[in-house]
Every structure is written in C-alpha cells, then in structure tokens.
C-alpha cells in the first residue's frame, strides 16, 4: 500500500531527529573512570596516568587514538573503512573524512553502514562517533568539562534558524541530571550508568521533538513545521522545494495576510518583489495591444510582454499571437485545452473589434 506524502515527510522528520539524537556525545566522567577500571581489571599493576588527557576516554572523545600499556589489550585499533565515494579503503580520521563526504553522511545516518563499521570495531564506537560528529566547542574535552555536556552533535541536522536547539537541550539535560541521574547507585550496580544513559538518550529524542514543536509559529521553526503549516492553507508544500529560506519564512509569517488580501495591488507587488526581484528572476505581464494594421476590415493585434521587475533583468521581448498565448495556458489547468478549442474563434473576434488600445490580462510569463 502506497504511503501518503504527509506520512512519508513525518517519518523522514522522525528519522532525522533520531539520527540527530544518536550523533550526540555527552561528557561523562564516570564513563572515563569505567575505562580505567577495565584496564586495571586486565592488568592489576596498571594505574591511570595523573594527566587525565592521557586516559583512553579523553583520547577517544578528542578524536585521538589510545596506546595501551598492556600489549594487545584495549588499545585503539586503527579504524579502516571502505569509502562509499570512490571505493577505496582509508583510515577514519576527521581530516580524511573531508575527502569522503558521502561516506560521512552515511555514517551519520546510524543505519546499516554504521552498524557494519561498529560490528568490525566494537570497542571503537566512542572514537568513531567523535570523529564523524561536529564539535560544539573549540576547546578539547577535559575532566573539568561539565558533566553531561554536549560535546559532539551532527550540526547538519540542525537548521540555520534553530539556534536554540543545543542550548535548550543542554539546559534540559542539566535539569535531568539533578533530578534523575543518581550515579551513587552505580557503586552497587555496574549496569546502572548504562541503563541511565539509555533512558537519557530516549528522553533526548523526545525533548528535541518538543523543542521544535515549541519553536513552531516562530522564526526558529523547523522546515517540517513550516511546510506542514503551508500545506494546511493553500497546499503550498507542492512548491516548497523551489523556495529559498527567506521566501519560506516570509510565507510562513504572512500567508494568512496574503490570503485575506488577494487581488490588491499591494499584495501583488509584494509577491513580485519577494518571489522574483530578490532572486533576479524575470517576470512579465502579458498585455493585449491593438496595432495600426488592418487585413481587410480586421484590425491586427498582438500580446506584448511588460516587465514587472524593479531591476534591469534580461527577458524575452517577443510578442505573442492568440494561438501562441493559448498554448502557453494549456498545461495550467485540465480544462484549458477544451475551453480554448471551443471559444478561440469568439475570443479572436472580440479582440479584433475591441474599442480599447490596451487591455491587461491575468497572464504572467517568466523565463
């Protein structure tokens, strides 16, 4: 059964939000200590360096490889993956990913390709996520970095107008930490921290959706909410892909006003300005103009193109005859062809004997 377009868009919105959630890396000192505890379990003589930046956790979260003092144990493997851009094998580092953008995008979807890489390198997931996600701060992550601070996230899934997503999410995580994140239980339950992180990431997914819903009807609204709103009024979602960001936000804010003032010159001029002038797209009105030429007793006429742009833009000056104009209107409505074939002779007769030198039509033309 074919899915409704609205359902497809909604699911795409949820999948992107889920991918955004999965891209988040949080700083957790308890996790750093767990790494050291595991090293000590492998070798009772191991003691963590005084410099915490040399710990495996902080090495990995800062996109560095950890060299284990215990031979063949818990050292980072060099992560080598197959590029989806050109089919070559390369070492996974941030500098190398610059030359493999499609590969990085596929990893950031956290789907089958990402799962294959993690299956091959199960102990390197923190390093891999830190490499493929974007930094939220230019400073390295240290033991003095606040607990549960967002240090990595996929910024490509945060739209330019959503400048409050990370800050509001961080405030919410800080409050969540005070209310629910009791790490003392981890002293008696080794899986408590893992269980808490599972619950936290699920809650983060819901919180991102809630923040975006709260941003609806504001200048920070996500494109899904903008498109859905425009679709509910005049089905403008069908042209949504052709609009730039400024145009989308303009219609999101003013569509009700425009709809209530249809037909006014002010509305028409504003639409010409926002849709065509700012993007340097030519737009012309098509006017009937009588000519001082006669064939027998029939006066000749043509349809001239009158530029509507406020700036000088190249456009097609060629005049149209009635047959050419009718063919331009054919695809605009299902009944246009039948209408023109039925009434073209009557229309031609009225125009030939019109008492007006100029008549404005409702036709517009653009290159």
CSV table of C-alpha atoms in Angstrom, one decimal:
chain,number,residue,atom,x,y,z
A,1,UNK,CA,0.0,0.0,0.0
A,2,UNK,CA,1.4,3.4,-1.0
A,3,UNK,CA,2.0,5.8,1.9
A,4,UNK,CA,0.5,9.2,2.0
A,5,UNK,CA,3.1,12.0,1.2
A,6,UNK,CA,2.4,13.6,4.6
A,7,UNK,CA,3.2,10.4,6.4
A,8,UNK,CA,6.4,10.0,4.4
A,9,UNK,CA,7.5,13.5,5.4
A,10,UNK,CA,6.6,12.9,9.0
A,11,UNK,CA,8.6,9.7,9.1
A,12,UNK,CA,11.6,11.5,7.5
A,13,UNK,CA,11.3,14.1,10.2
A,14,UNK,CA,11.4,11.5,12.9
A,15,UNK,CA,14.3,9.6,11.3
A,16,UNK,CA,16.3,12.8,11.1
A,17,UNK,CA,15.6,13.6,14.7
A,18,UNK,CA,16.6,10.1,15.7
A,19,UNK,CA,19.9,10.4,13.7
A,20,UNK,CA,20.5,13.8,15.4
A,21,UNK,CA,20.0,12.1,18.8
A,22,UNK,CA,22.3,9.3,18.0
A,23,UNK,CA,25.0,11.8,16.9
A,24,UNK,CA,25.2,13.4,20.4
A,25,UNK,CA,28.2,12.6,22.5
A,26,UNK,CA,27.9,13.6,26.2
A,27,UNK,CA,30.9,14.0,28.5
A,28,UNK,CA,30.6,11.7,31.5
A,29,UNK,CA,33.5,11.4,33.9
A,30,UNK,CA,32.0,8.2,35.3
A,31,UNK,CA,32.4,6.6,31.9
A,32,UNK,CA,36.0,7.8,31.8
A,33,UNK,CA,36.7,6.0,35.1
A,34,UNK,CA,35.0,2.9,33.9
A,35,UNK,CA,37.5,2.7,31.1
A,36,UNK,CA,40.4,2.9,33.6
A,37,UNK,CA,38.7,0.2,35.8
A,38,UNK,CA,38.6,-2.1,32.9
A,39,UNK,CA,42.3,-1.6,32.2
A,40,UNK,CA,43.0,-2.3,35.8
A,41,UNK,CA,40.9,-5.5,35.6
A,42,UNK,CA,43.1,-6.6,32.6
A,43,UNK,CA,46.3,-5.8,34.5
A,44,UNK,CA,46.3,-5.3,38.3
A,45,UNK,CA,49.5,-3.4,38.0
A,46,UNK,CA,48.0,-0.8,35.8
A,47,UNK,CA,47.4,2.7,37.2
A,48,UNK,CA,45.9,5.6,35.3
A,49,UNK,CA,48.2,8.4,34.4
A,50,UNK,CA,48.0,11.6,36.5
A,51,UNK,CA,47.3,13.5,33.3
A,52,UNK,CA,43.7,12.7,32.6
A,53,UNK,CA,44.2,13.8,28.9
A,54,UNK,CA,46.2,10.6,28.5
A,55,UNK,CA,43.2,8.4,29.6
A,56,UNK,CA,41.6,6.3,26.9
A,57,UNK,CA,38.2,8.0,27.3
A,58,UNK,CA,39.6,11.5,26.8
A,59,UNK,CA,41.9,10.4,24.0
A,60,UNK,CA,38.9,9.0,22.1
A,61,UNK,CA,36.4,11.8,22.8
A,62,UNK,CA,39.0,14.2,21.4
A,63,UNK,CA,39.5,12.1,18.3
A,64,UNK,CA,42.8,10.6,19.3
A,65,UNK,CA,43.9,7.0,19.4
A,66,UNK,CA,44.9,5.4,22.7
A,67,UNK,CA,48.0,3.3,23.0
A,68,UNK,CA,47.6,0.7,25.8
A,69,UNK,CA,50.4,0.0,28.2
A,70,UNK,CA,49.1,-3.6,28.2
A,71,UNK,CA,50.2,-5.4,25.0
A,72,UNK,CA,47.3,-6.5,22.7
A,73,UNK,CA,44.8,-5.2,25.3
A,74,UNK,CA,42.3,-2.4,25.0
A,75,UNK,CA,44.5,-0.2,22.7
A,76,UNK,CA,42.6,1.5,19.9
A,77,UNK,CA,42.6,-0.3,16.6
A,78,UNK,CA,43.2,1.8,13.6
A,79,UNK,CA,39.7,2.1,12.1
A,80,UNK,CA,39.9,1.4,8.3
A,81,UNK,CA,36.7,1.6,6.3
A,82,UNK,CA,35.7,1.4,2.6
A,83,UNK,CA,34.7,4.7,1.1
A,84,UNK,CA,31.3,5.0,-0.5
A,85,UNK,CA,32.6,7.9,-2.5
A,86,UNK,CA,35.3,6.1,-4.6
A,87,UNK,CA,35.5,2.5,-3.2
A,88,UNK,CA,39.0,2.9,-1.7
A,89,UNK,CA,40.0,2.0,1.9
A,90,UNK,CA,41.1,4.8,4.2
A,91,UNK,CA,41.8,5.4,7.8
A,92,UNK,CA,38.9,7.0,9.7
A,93,UNK,CA,40.0,10.4,10.8
A,94,UNK,CA,38.3,13.8,10.6
A,95,UNK,CA,40.9,15.1,8.1
A,96,UNK,CA,40.4,12.1,5.8
A,97,UNK,CA,36.6,12.4,6.0
A,98,UNK,CA,36.8,15.8,4.3
A,99,UNK,CA,37.6,13.9,1.1
A,100,UNK,CA,34.7,11.4,1.6
A,101,UNK,CA,31.6,13.5,2.3
A,102,UNK,CA,29.1,10.9,1.2
A,103,UNK,CA,30.7,8.3,3.4
A,104,UNK,CA,30.4,10.6,6.4
A,105,UNK,CA,26.8,11.3,5.7
A,106,UNK,CA,26.0,7.6,5.5
A,107,UNK,CA,27.8,7.0,8.8
A,108,UNK,CA,25.8,9.9,10.4
A,109,UNK,CA,22.5,8.2,9.4
A,110,UNK,CA,23.4,5.4,12.0
A,111,UNK,CA,21.9,2.8,9.8
A,112,UNK,CA,23.3,-0.4,8.2
A,113,UNK,CA,26.7,1.1,7.1
A,114,UNK,CA,27.4,2.5,10.5
A,115,UNK,CA,26.3,-0.8,12.1
A,116,UNK,CA,28.8,-2.7,9.8
A,117,UNK,CA,31.6,-0.5,10.9
A,118,UNK,CA,30.8,-0.9,14.6
A,119,UNK,CA,30.4,-4.6,14.2
A,120,UNK,CA,34.0,-4.7,12.9
A,121,UNK,CA,35.3,-2.3,15.6
A,122,UNK,CA,33.0,-2.8,18.6
A,123,UNK,CA,35.5,-1.2,21.1
A,124,UNK,CA,36.0,2.0,19.0
A,125,UNK,CA,32.4,3.4,19.0
A,126,UNK,CA,33.3,6.5,21.1
A,127,UNK,CA,36.2,7.3,18.8
A,128,UNK,CA,34.1,6.8,15.7
A,129,UNK,CA,31.2,9.0,16.9
A,130,UNK,CA,33.6,11.7,18.0
A,131,UNK,CA,35.2,11.7,14.5
A,132,UNK,CA,32.1,11.8,12.4
A,133,UNK,CA,30.1,14.3,14.6
A,134,UNK,CA,30.7,18.0,14.9
A,135,UNK,CA,32.3,19.7,17.8
A,136,UNK,CA,30.2,22.1,19.9
A,137,UNK,CA,33.2,23.8,21.3
A,138,UNK,CA,36.7,24.6,20.0
A,139,UNK,CA,38.3,23.6,23.3
A,140,UNK,CA,39.2,20.0,24.0
A,141,UNK,CA,37.1,17.9,26.4
A,142,UNK,CA,38.8,17.6,29.8
A,143,UNK,CA,38.0,16.3,33.2
A,144,UNK,CA,36.9,19.8,34.1
A,145,UNK,CA,34.3,19.9,31.3
A,146,UNK,CA,30.8,19.9,32.9
A,147,UNK,CA,29.2,16.5,33.4
A,148,UNK,CA,26.7,15.5,30.6
A,149,UNK,CA,27.8,18.5,28.5
A,150,UNK,CA,27.0,18.0,24.8
A,151,UNK,CA,30.5,17.9,23.2
A,152,UNK,CA,29.6,16.4,19.8
A,153,UNK,CA,26.5,16.6,17.6
A,154,UNK,CA,25.6,16.5,13.9
A,155,UNK,CA,25.1,20.2,13.1
A,156,UNK,CA,23.9,19.4,9.5
A,157,UNK,CA,20.6,18.2,11.0
A,158,UNK,CA,20.1,21.4,12.9
A,159,UNK,CA,18.7,24.1,10.5
A,160,UNK,CA,20.2,27.6,10.4
A,161,UNK,CA,17.2,29.2,12.2
A,162,UNK,CA,17.2,26.6,15.0
A,163,UNK,CA,19.9,28.4,17.0
A,164,UNK,CA,18.3,27.4,20.4
A,165,UNK,CA,18.3,23.7,19.9
A,166,UNK,CA,21.6,22.9,21.6
A,167,UNK,CA,21.3,25.5,24.4
A,168,UNK,CA,17.7,24.5,25.3
A,169,UNK,CA,18.6,20.8,25.1
A,170,UNK,CA,21.7,21.4,27.3
A,171,UNK,CA,19.6,23.2,29.9
A,172,UNK,CA,17.1,20.4,30.0
A,173,UNK,CA,19.9,17.8,30.4
A,174,UNK,CA,21.3,19.7,33.3
A,175,UNK,CA,18.0,19.7,35.0
A,176,UNK,CA,17.5,16.0,34.2
A,177,UNK,CA,20.9,15.3,35.8
A,178,UNK,CA,19.9,16.9,39.1
A,179,UNK,CA,16.5,15.1,39.1
A,180,UNK,CA,17.2,11.6,37.9
A,181,UNK,CA,21.0,11.0,37.4
A,182,UNK,CA,22.0,9.4,40.7
A,183,UNK,CA,25.3,7.9,40.0
A,184,UNK,CA,25.7,6.6,43.5
A,185,UNK,CA,23.7,3.6,42.5
A,186,UNK,CA,26.4,2.7,40.1
A,187,UNK,CA,28.6,1.7,43.1
A,188,UNK,CA,26.4,-1.3,43.7
A,189,UNK,CA,25.0,-1.9,40.2
A,190,UNK,CA,27.6,-2.0,37.4
A,191,UNK,CA,25.0,-1.6,34.7
A,192,UNK,CA,23.2,1.4,36.3
A,193,UNK,CA,25.1,4.0,34.3
A,194,UNK,CA,24.4,2.2,31.0
A,195,UNK,CA,20.7,1.9,31.9
A,196,UNK,CA,20.6,5.6,32.8
A,197,UNK,CA,22.2,6.6,29.5
A,198,UNK,CA,19.7,4.5,27.6
A,199,UNK,CA,16.8,6.3,29.3
A,200,UNK,CA,18.5,9.7,28.8
A,201,UNK,CA,19.0,9.3,25.1
A,202,UNK,CA,15.4,8.2,24.6
A,203,UNK,CA,14.3,11.2,26.5
A,204,UNK,CA,16.6,13.5,24.4
A,205,UNK,CA,14.9,12.2,21.3
A,206,UNK,CA,11.5,13.3,22.7
A,207,UNK,CA,12.9,16.6,24.0
A,208,UNK,CA,14.2,17.6,20.6
A,209,UNK,CA,10.8,17.0,19.1
A,210,UNK,CA,9.3,19.0,22.0
A,211,UNK,CA,11.7,21.9,21.4
A,212,UNK,CA,10.9,22.0,17.7
A,213,UNK,CA,7.2,21.9,18.4
A,214,UNK,CA,7.7,24.8,20.9
A,215,UNK,CA,9.5,26.7,18.1
A,216,UNK,CA,6.6,26.4,15.7
A,217,UNK,CA,5.0,29.7,14.7
A,218,UNK,CA,8.3,31.5,15.5
A,219,UNK,CA,11.3,32.4,13.4
A,220,UNK,CA,13.1,29.3,14.8
A,221,UNK,CA,10.5,26.9,13.4
A,222,UNK,CA,11.8,23.7,11.7
A,223,UNK,CA,11.2,23.3,8.0
A,224,UNK,CA,8.8,20.3,8.7
A,225,UNK,CA,6.5,22.6,10.7
A,226,UNK,CA,6.8,25.3,8.1
A,227,UNK,CA,5.9,23.0,5.2
A,228,UNK,CA,3.1,21.4,7.1
A,229,UNK,CA,1.6,24.7,8.0
A,230,UNK,CA,1.7,26.0,4.4
A,231,UNK,CA,0.2,22.7,3.2
A,232,UNK,CA,-2.7,23.2,5.5
A,233,UNK,CA,-3.7,26.5,4.0
A,234,UNK,CA,-3.1,26.6,0.2
A,235,UNK,CA,-1.2,23.4,-0.4
A,236,UNK,CA,1.9,25.5,-0.9
A,237,UNK,CA,4.0,22.5,0.2
A,238,UNK,CA,3.9,21.5,-3.5
A,239,UNK,CA,6.1,24.5,-4.3
A,240,UNK,CA,8.1,24.3,-1.1
A,241,UNK,CA,11.2,22.8,-2.7
A,242,UNK,CA,11.5,25.8,-5.1
A,243,UNK,CA,11.6,28.5,-2.3
A,244,UNK,CA,14.7,29.7,-0.7
A,245,UNK,CA,14.9,30.2,3.1
A,246,UNK,CA,13.8,33.8,3.2
A,247,UNK,CA,10.8,33.1,1.0
A,248,UNK,CA,9.8,30.1,3.2
A,249,UNK,CA,9.9,32.2,6.3
A,250,UNK,CA,8.1,35.1,4.6
A,251,UNK,CA,5.1,32.9,3.6
A,252,UNK,CA,5.2,31.2,7.0
A,253,UNK,CA,4.7,34.5,8.7
A,254,UNK,CA,2.4,36.3,6.2
A,255,UNK,CA,0.4,33.6,4.4
A,256,UNK,CA,-2.8,34.4,6.2
A,257,UNK,CA,-2.5,38.1,5.5
A,258,UNK,CA,-1.8,37.4,1.8
A,259,UNK,CA,-4.7,35.1,1.6
A,260,UNK,CA,-7.1,37.7,3.2
A,261,UNK,CA,-5.9,40.4,0.8
A,262,UNK,CA,-5.9,38.6,-2.5
A,263,UNK,CA,-6.4,40.9,-5.5
A,264,UNK,CA,-4.9,44.1,-4.1
A,265,UNK,CA,-2.1,45.8,-5.9
A,266,UNK,CA,-0.1,46.0,-2.7
A,267,UNK,CA,-0.2,42.2,-2.3
A,268,UNK,CA,0.6,41.6,-6.0
A,269,UNK,CA,3.6,44.0,-5.9
A,270,UNK,CA,4.9,42.4,-2.7
A,271,UNK,CA,4.7,38.9,-4.2
A,272,UNK,CA,6.6,40.1,-7.3
A,273,UNK,CA,9.3,41.5,-5.0
A,274,UNK,CA,9.7,38.5,-2.7
A,275,UNK,CA,9.4,35.8,-5.4
A,276,UNK,CA,11.2,37.4,-8.3
A,277,UNK,CA,13.1,40.6,-7.7
A,278,UNK,CA,15.2,39.3,-4.8
A,279,UNK,CA,16.2,36.2,-6.8
A,280,UNK,CA,16.8,38.1,-10.0
A,281,UNK,CA,14.2,36.1,-11.9
A,282,UNK,CA,12.4,37.9,-14.7
A,283,UNK,CA,8.6,38.2,-14.7
A,284,UNK,CA,6.4,39.9,-17.3
A,285,UNK,CA,2.8,40.7,-17.6
A,286,UNK,CA,1.2,39.9,-20.9
A,287,UNK,CA,-1.0,42.7,-22.3
A,288,UNK,CA,-3.3,43.0,-25.3
A,289,UNK,CA,-2.3,45.8,-27.6
A,290,UNK,CA,-4.1,46.9,-30.8
A,291,UNK,CA,-1.9,47.7,-33.8
A,292,UNK,CA,-2.4,50.2,-36.6
A,293,UNK,CA,-2.5,47.4,-39.2
A,294,UNK,CA,-5.6,46.1,-40.9
A,295,UNK,CA,-6.3,43.0,-43.0
A,296,UNK,CA,-9.4,43.9,-44.8
A,297,UNK,CA,-11.6,45.4,-42.1
A,298,UNK,CA,-10.0,43.3,-39.3
A,299,UNK,CA,-7.6,45.2,-37.0
A,300,UNK,CA,-4.4,43.4,-36.1
A,301,UNK,CA,-3.4,42.9,-32.5
A,302,UNK,CA,-0.6,41.2,-30.5
A,303,UNK,CA,0.2,40.4,-26.9
A,304,UNK,CA,3.2,42.3,-25.6
A,305,UNK,CA,5.3,41.4,-22.6
A,306,UNK,CA,5.6,44.1,-20.0
A,307,UNK,CA,8.4,43.7,-17.4
A,308,UNK,CA,7.3,43.8,-13.8
A,309,UNK,CA,10.8,43.6,-12.2
A,310,UNK,CA,12.1,46.7,-10.4
A,311,UNK,CA,15.6,46.0,-11.6
A,312,UNK,CA,17.0,45.5,-15.1
A,313,UNK,CA,16.8,41.8,-15.9
A,314,UNK,CA,17.0,40.2,-19.3
A,315,UNK,CA,13.7,38.8,-20.5
A,316,UNK,CA,12.0,37.6,-23.7
A,317,UNK,CA,10.6,40.6,-25.7
A,318,UNK,CA,8.9,38.5,-28.3
A,319,UNK,CA,5.3,39.4,-28.9
A,320,UNK,CA,2.7,36.6,-28.9
A,321,UNK,CA,-0.3,35.9,-31.1
A,322,UNK,CA,-3.5,34.4,-29.8
A,323,UNK,CA,-2.6,30.9,-30.8
A,324,UNK,CA,0.8,31.1,-29.0
A,325,UNK,CA,-0.8,32.5,-25.9
A,326,UNK,CA,-3.4,29.8,-25.8
A,327,UNK,CA,-0.8,27.0,-26.0
A,328,UNK,CA,1.0,28.6,-23.0
A,329,UNK,CA,-2.2,28.2,-21.0
A,330,UNK,CA,-2.8,24.6,-21.9
A,331,UNK,CA,-0.9,22.9,-19.1
A,332,UNK,CA,-2.1,25.4,-16.4
A,333,UNK,CA,-5.5,23.7,-15.9
A,334,UNK,CA,-7.0,20.4,-17.1
A,335,UNK,CA,-9.9,22.1,-18.9
A,336,UNK,CA,-7.9,24.8,-20.6
A,337,UNK,CA,-7.4,22.9,-23.9
A,338,UNK,CA,-11.1,22.2,-24.3
A,339,UNK,CA,-12.0,25.8,-23.4
A,340,UNK,CA,-9.6,27.3,-25.9
A,341,UNK,CA,-10.7,25.0,-28.7
A,342,UNK,CA,-14.3,25.9,-28.1
A,343,UNK,CA,-14.0,29.6,-27.7
A,344,UNK,CA,-10.9,30.7,-29.5
A,345,UNK,CA,-12.8,32.0,-32.6
A,346,UNK,CA,-15.2,34.1,-30.4
A,347,UNK,CA,-12.2,35.5,-28.4
A,348,UNK,CA,-10.4,36.4,-31.6
A,349,UNK,CA,-13.4,38.2,-33.0
A,350,UNK,CA,-13.9,40.2,-29.8
A,351,UNK,CA,-10.3,41.2,-29.7
A,352,UNK,CA,-10.2,42.3,-33.4
A,353,UNK,CA,-13.1,44.6,-32.8
A,354,UNK,CA,-12.2,45.8,-29.4
A,355,UNK,CA,-12.6,49.5,-28.7
A,356,UNK,CA,-9.6,49.5,-26.4
A,357,UNK,CA,-6.0,50.1,-27.4
A,358,UNK,CA,-4.6,48.2,-24.4
A,359,UNK,CA,-6.1,45.5,-22.3
A,360,UNK,CA,-4.4,44.0,-19.3
A,361,UNK,CA,-4.6,40.2,-19.0
A,362,UNK,CA,-4.1,38.0,-16.0
A,363,UNK,CA,-1.3,36.1,-17.7
A,364,UNK,CA,2.2,36.3,-16.4
A,365,UNK,CA,5.4,34.9,-18.1
A,366,UNK,CA,8.8,34.1,-16.7
A,367,UNK,CA,11.9,32.6,-18.2
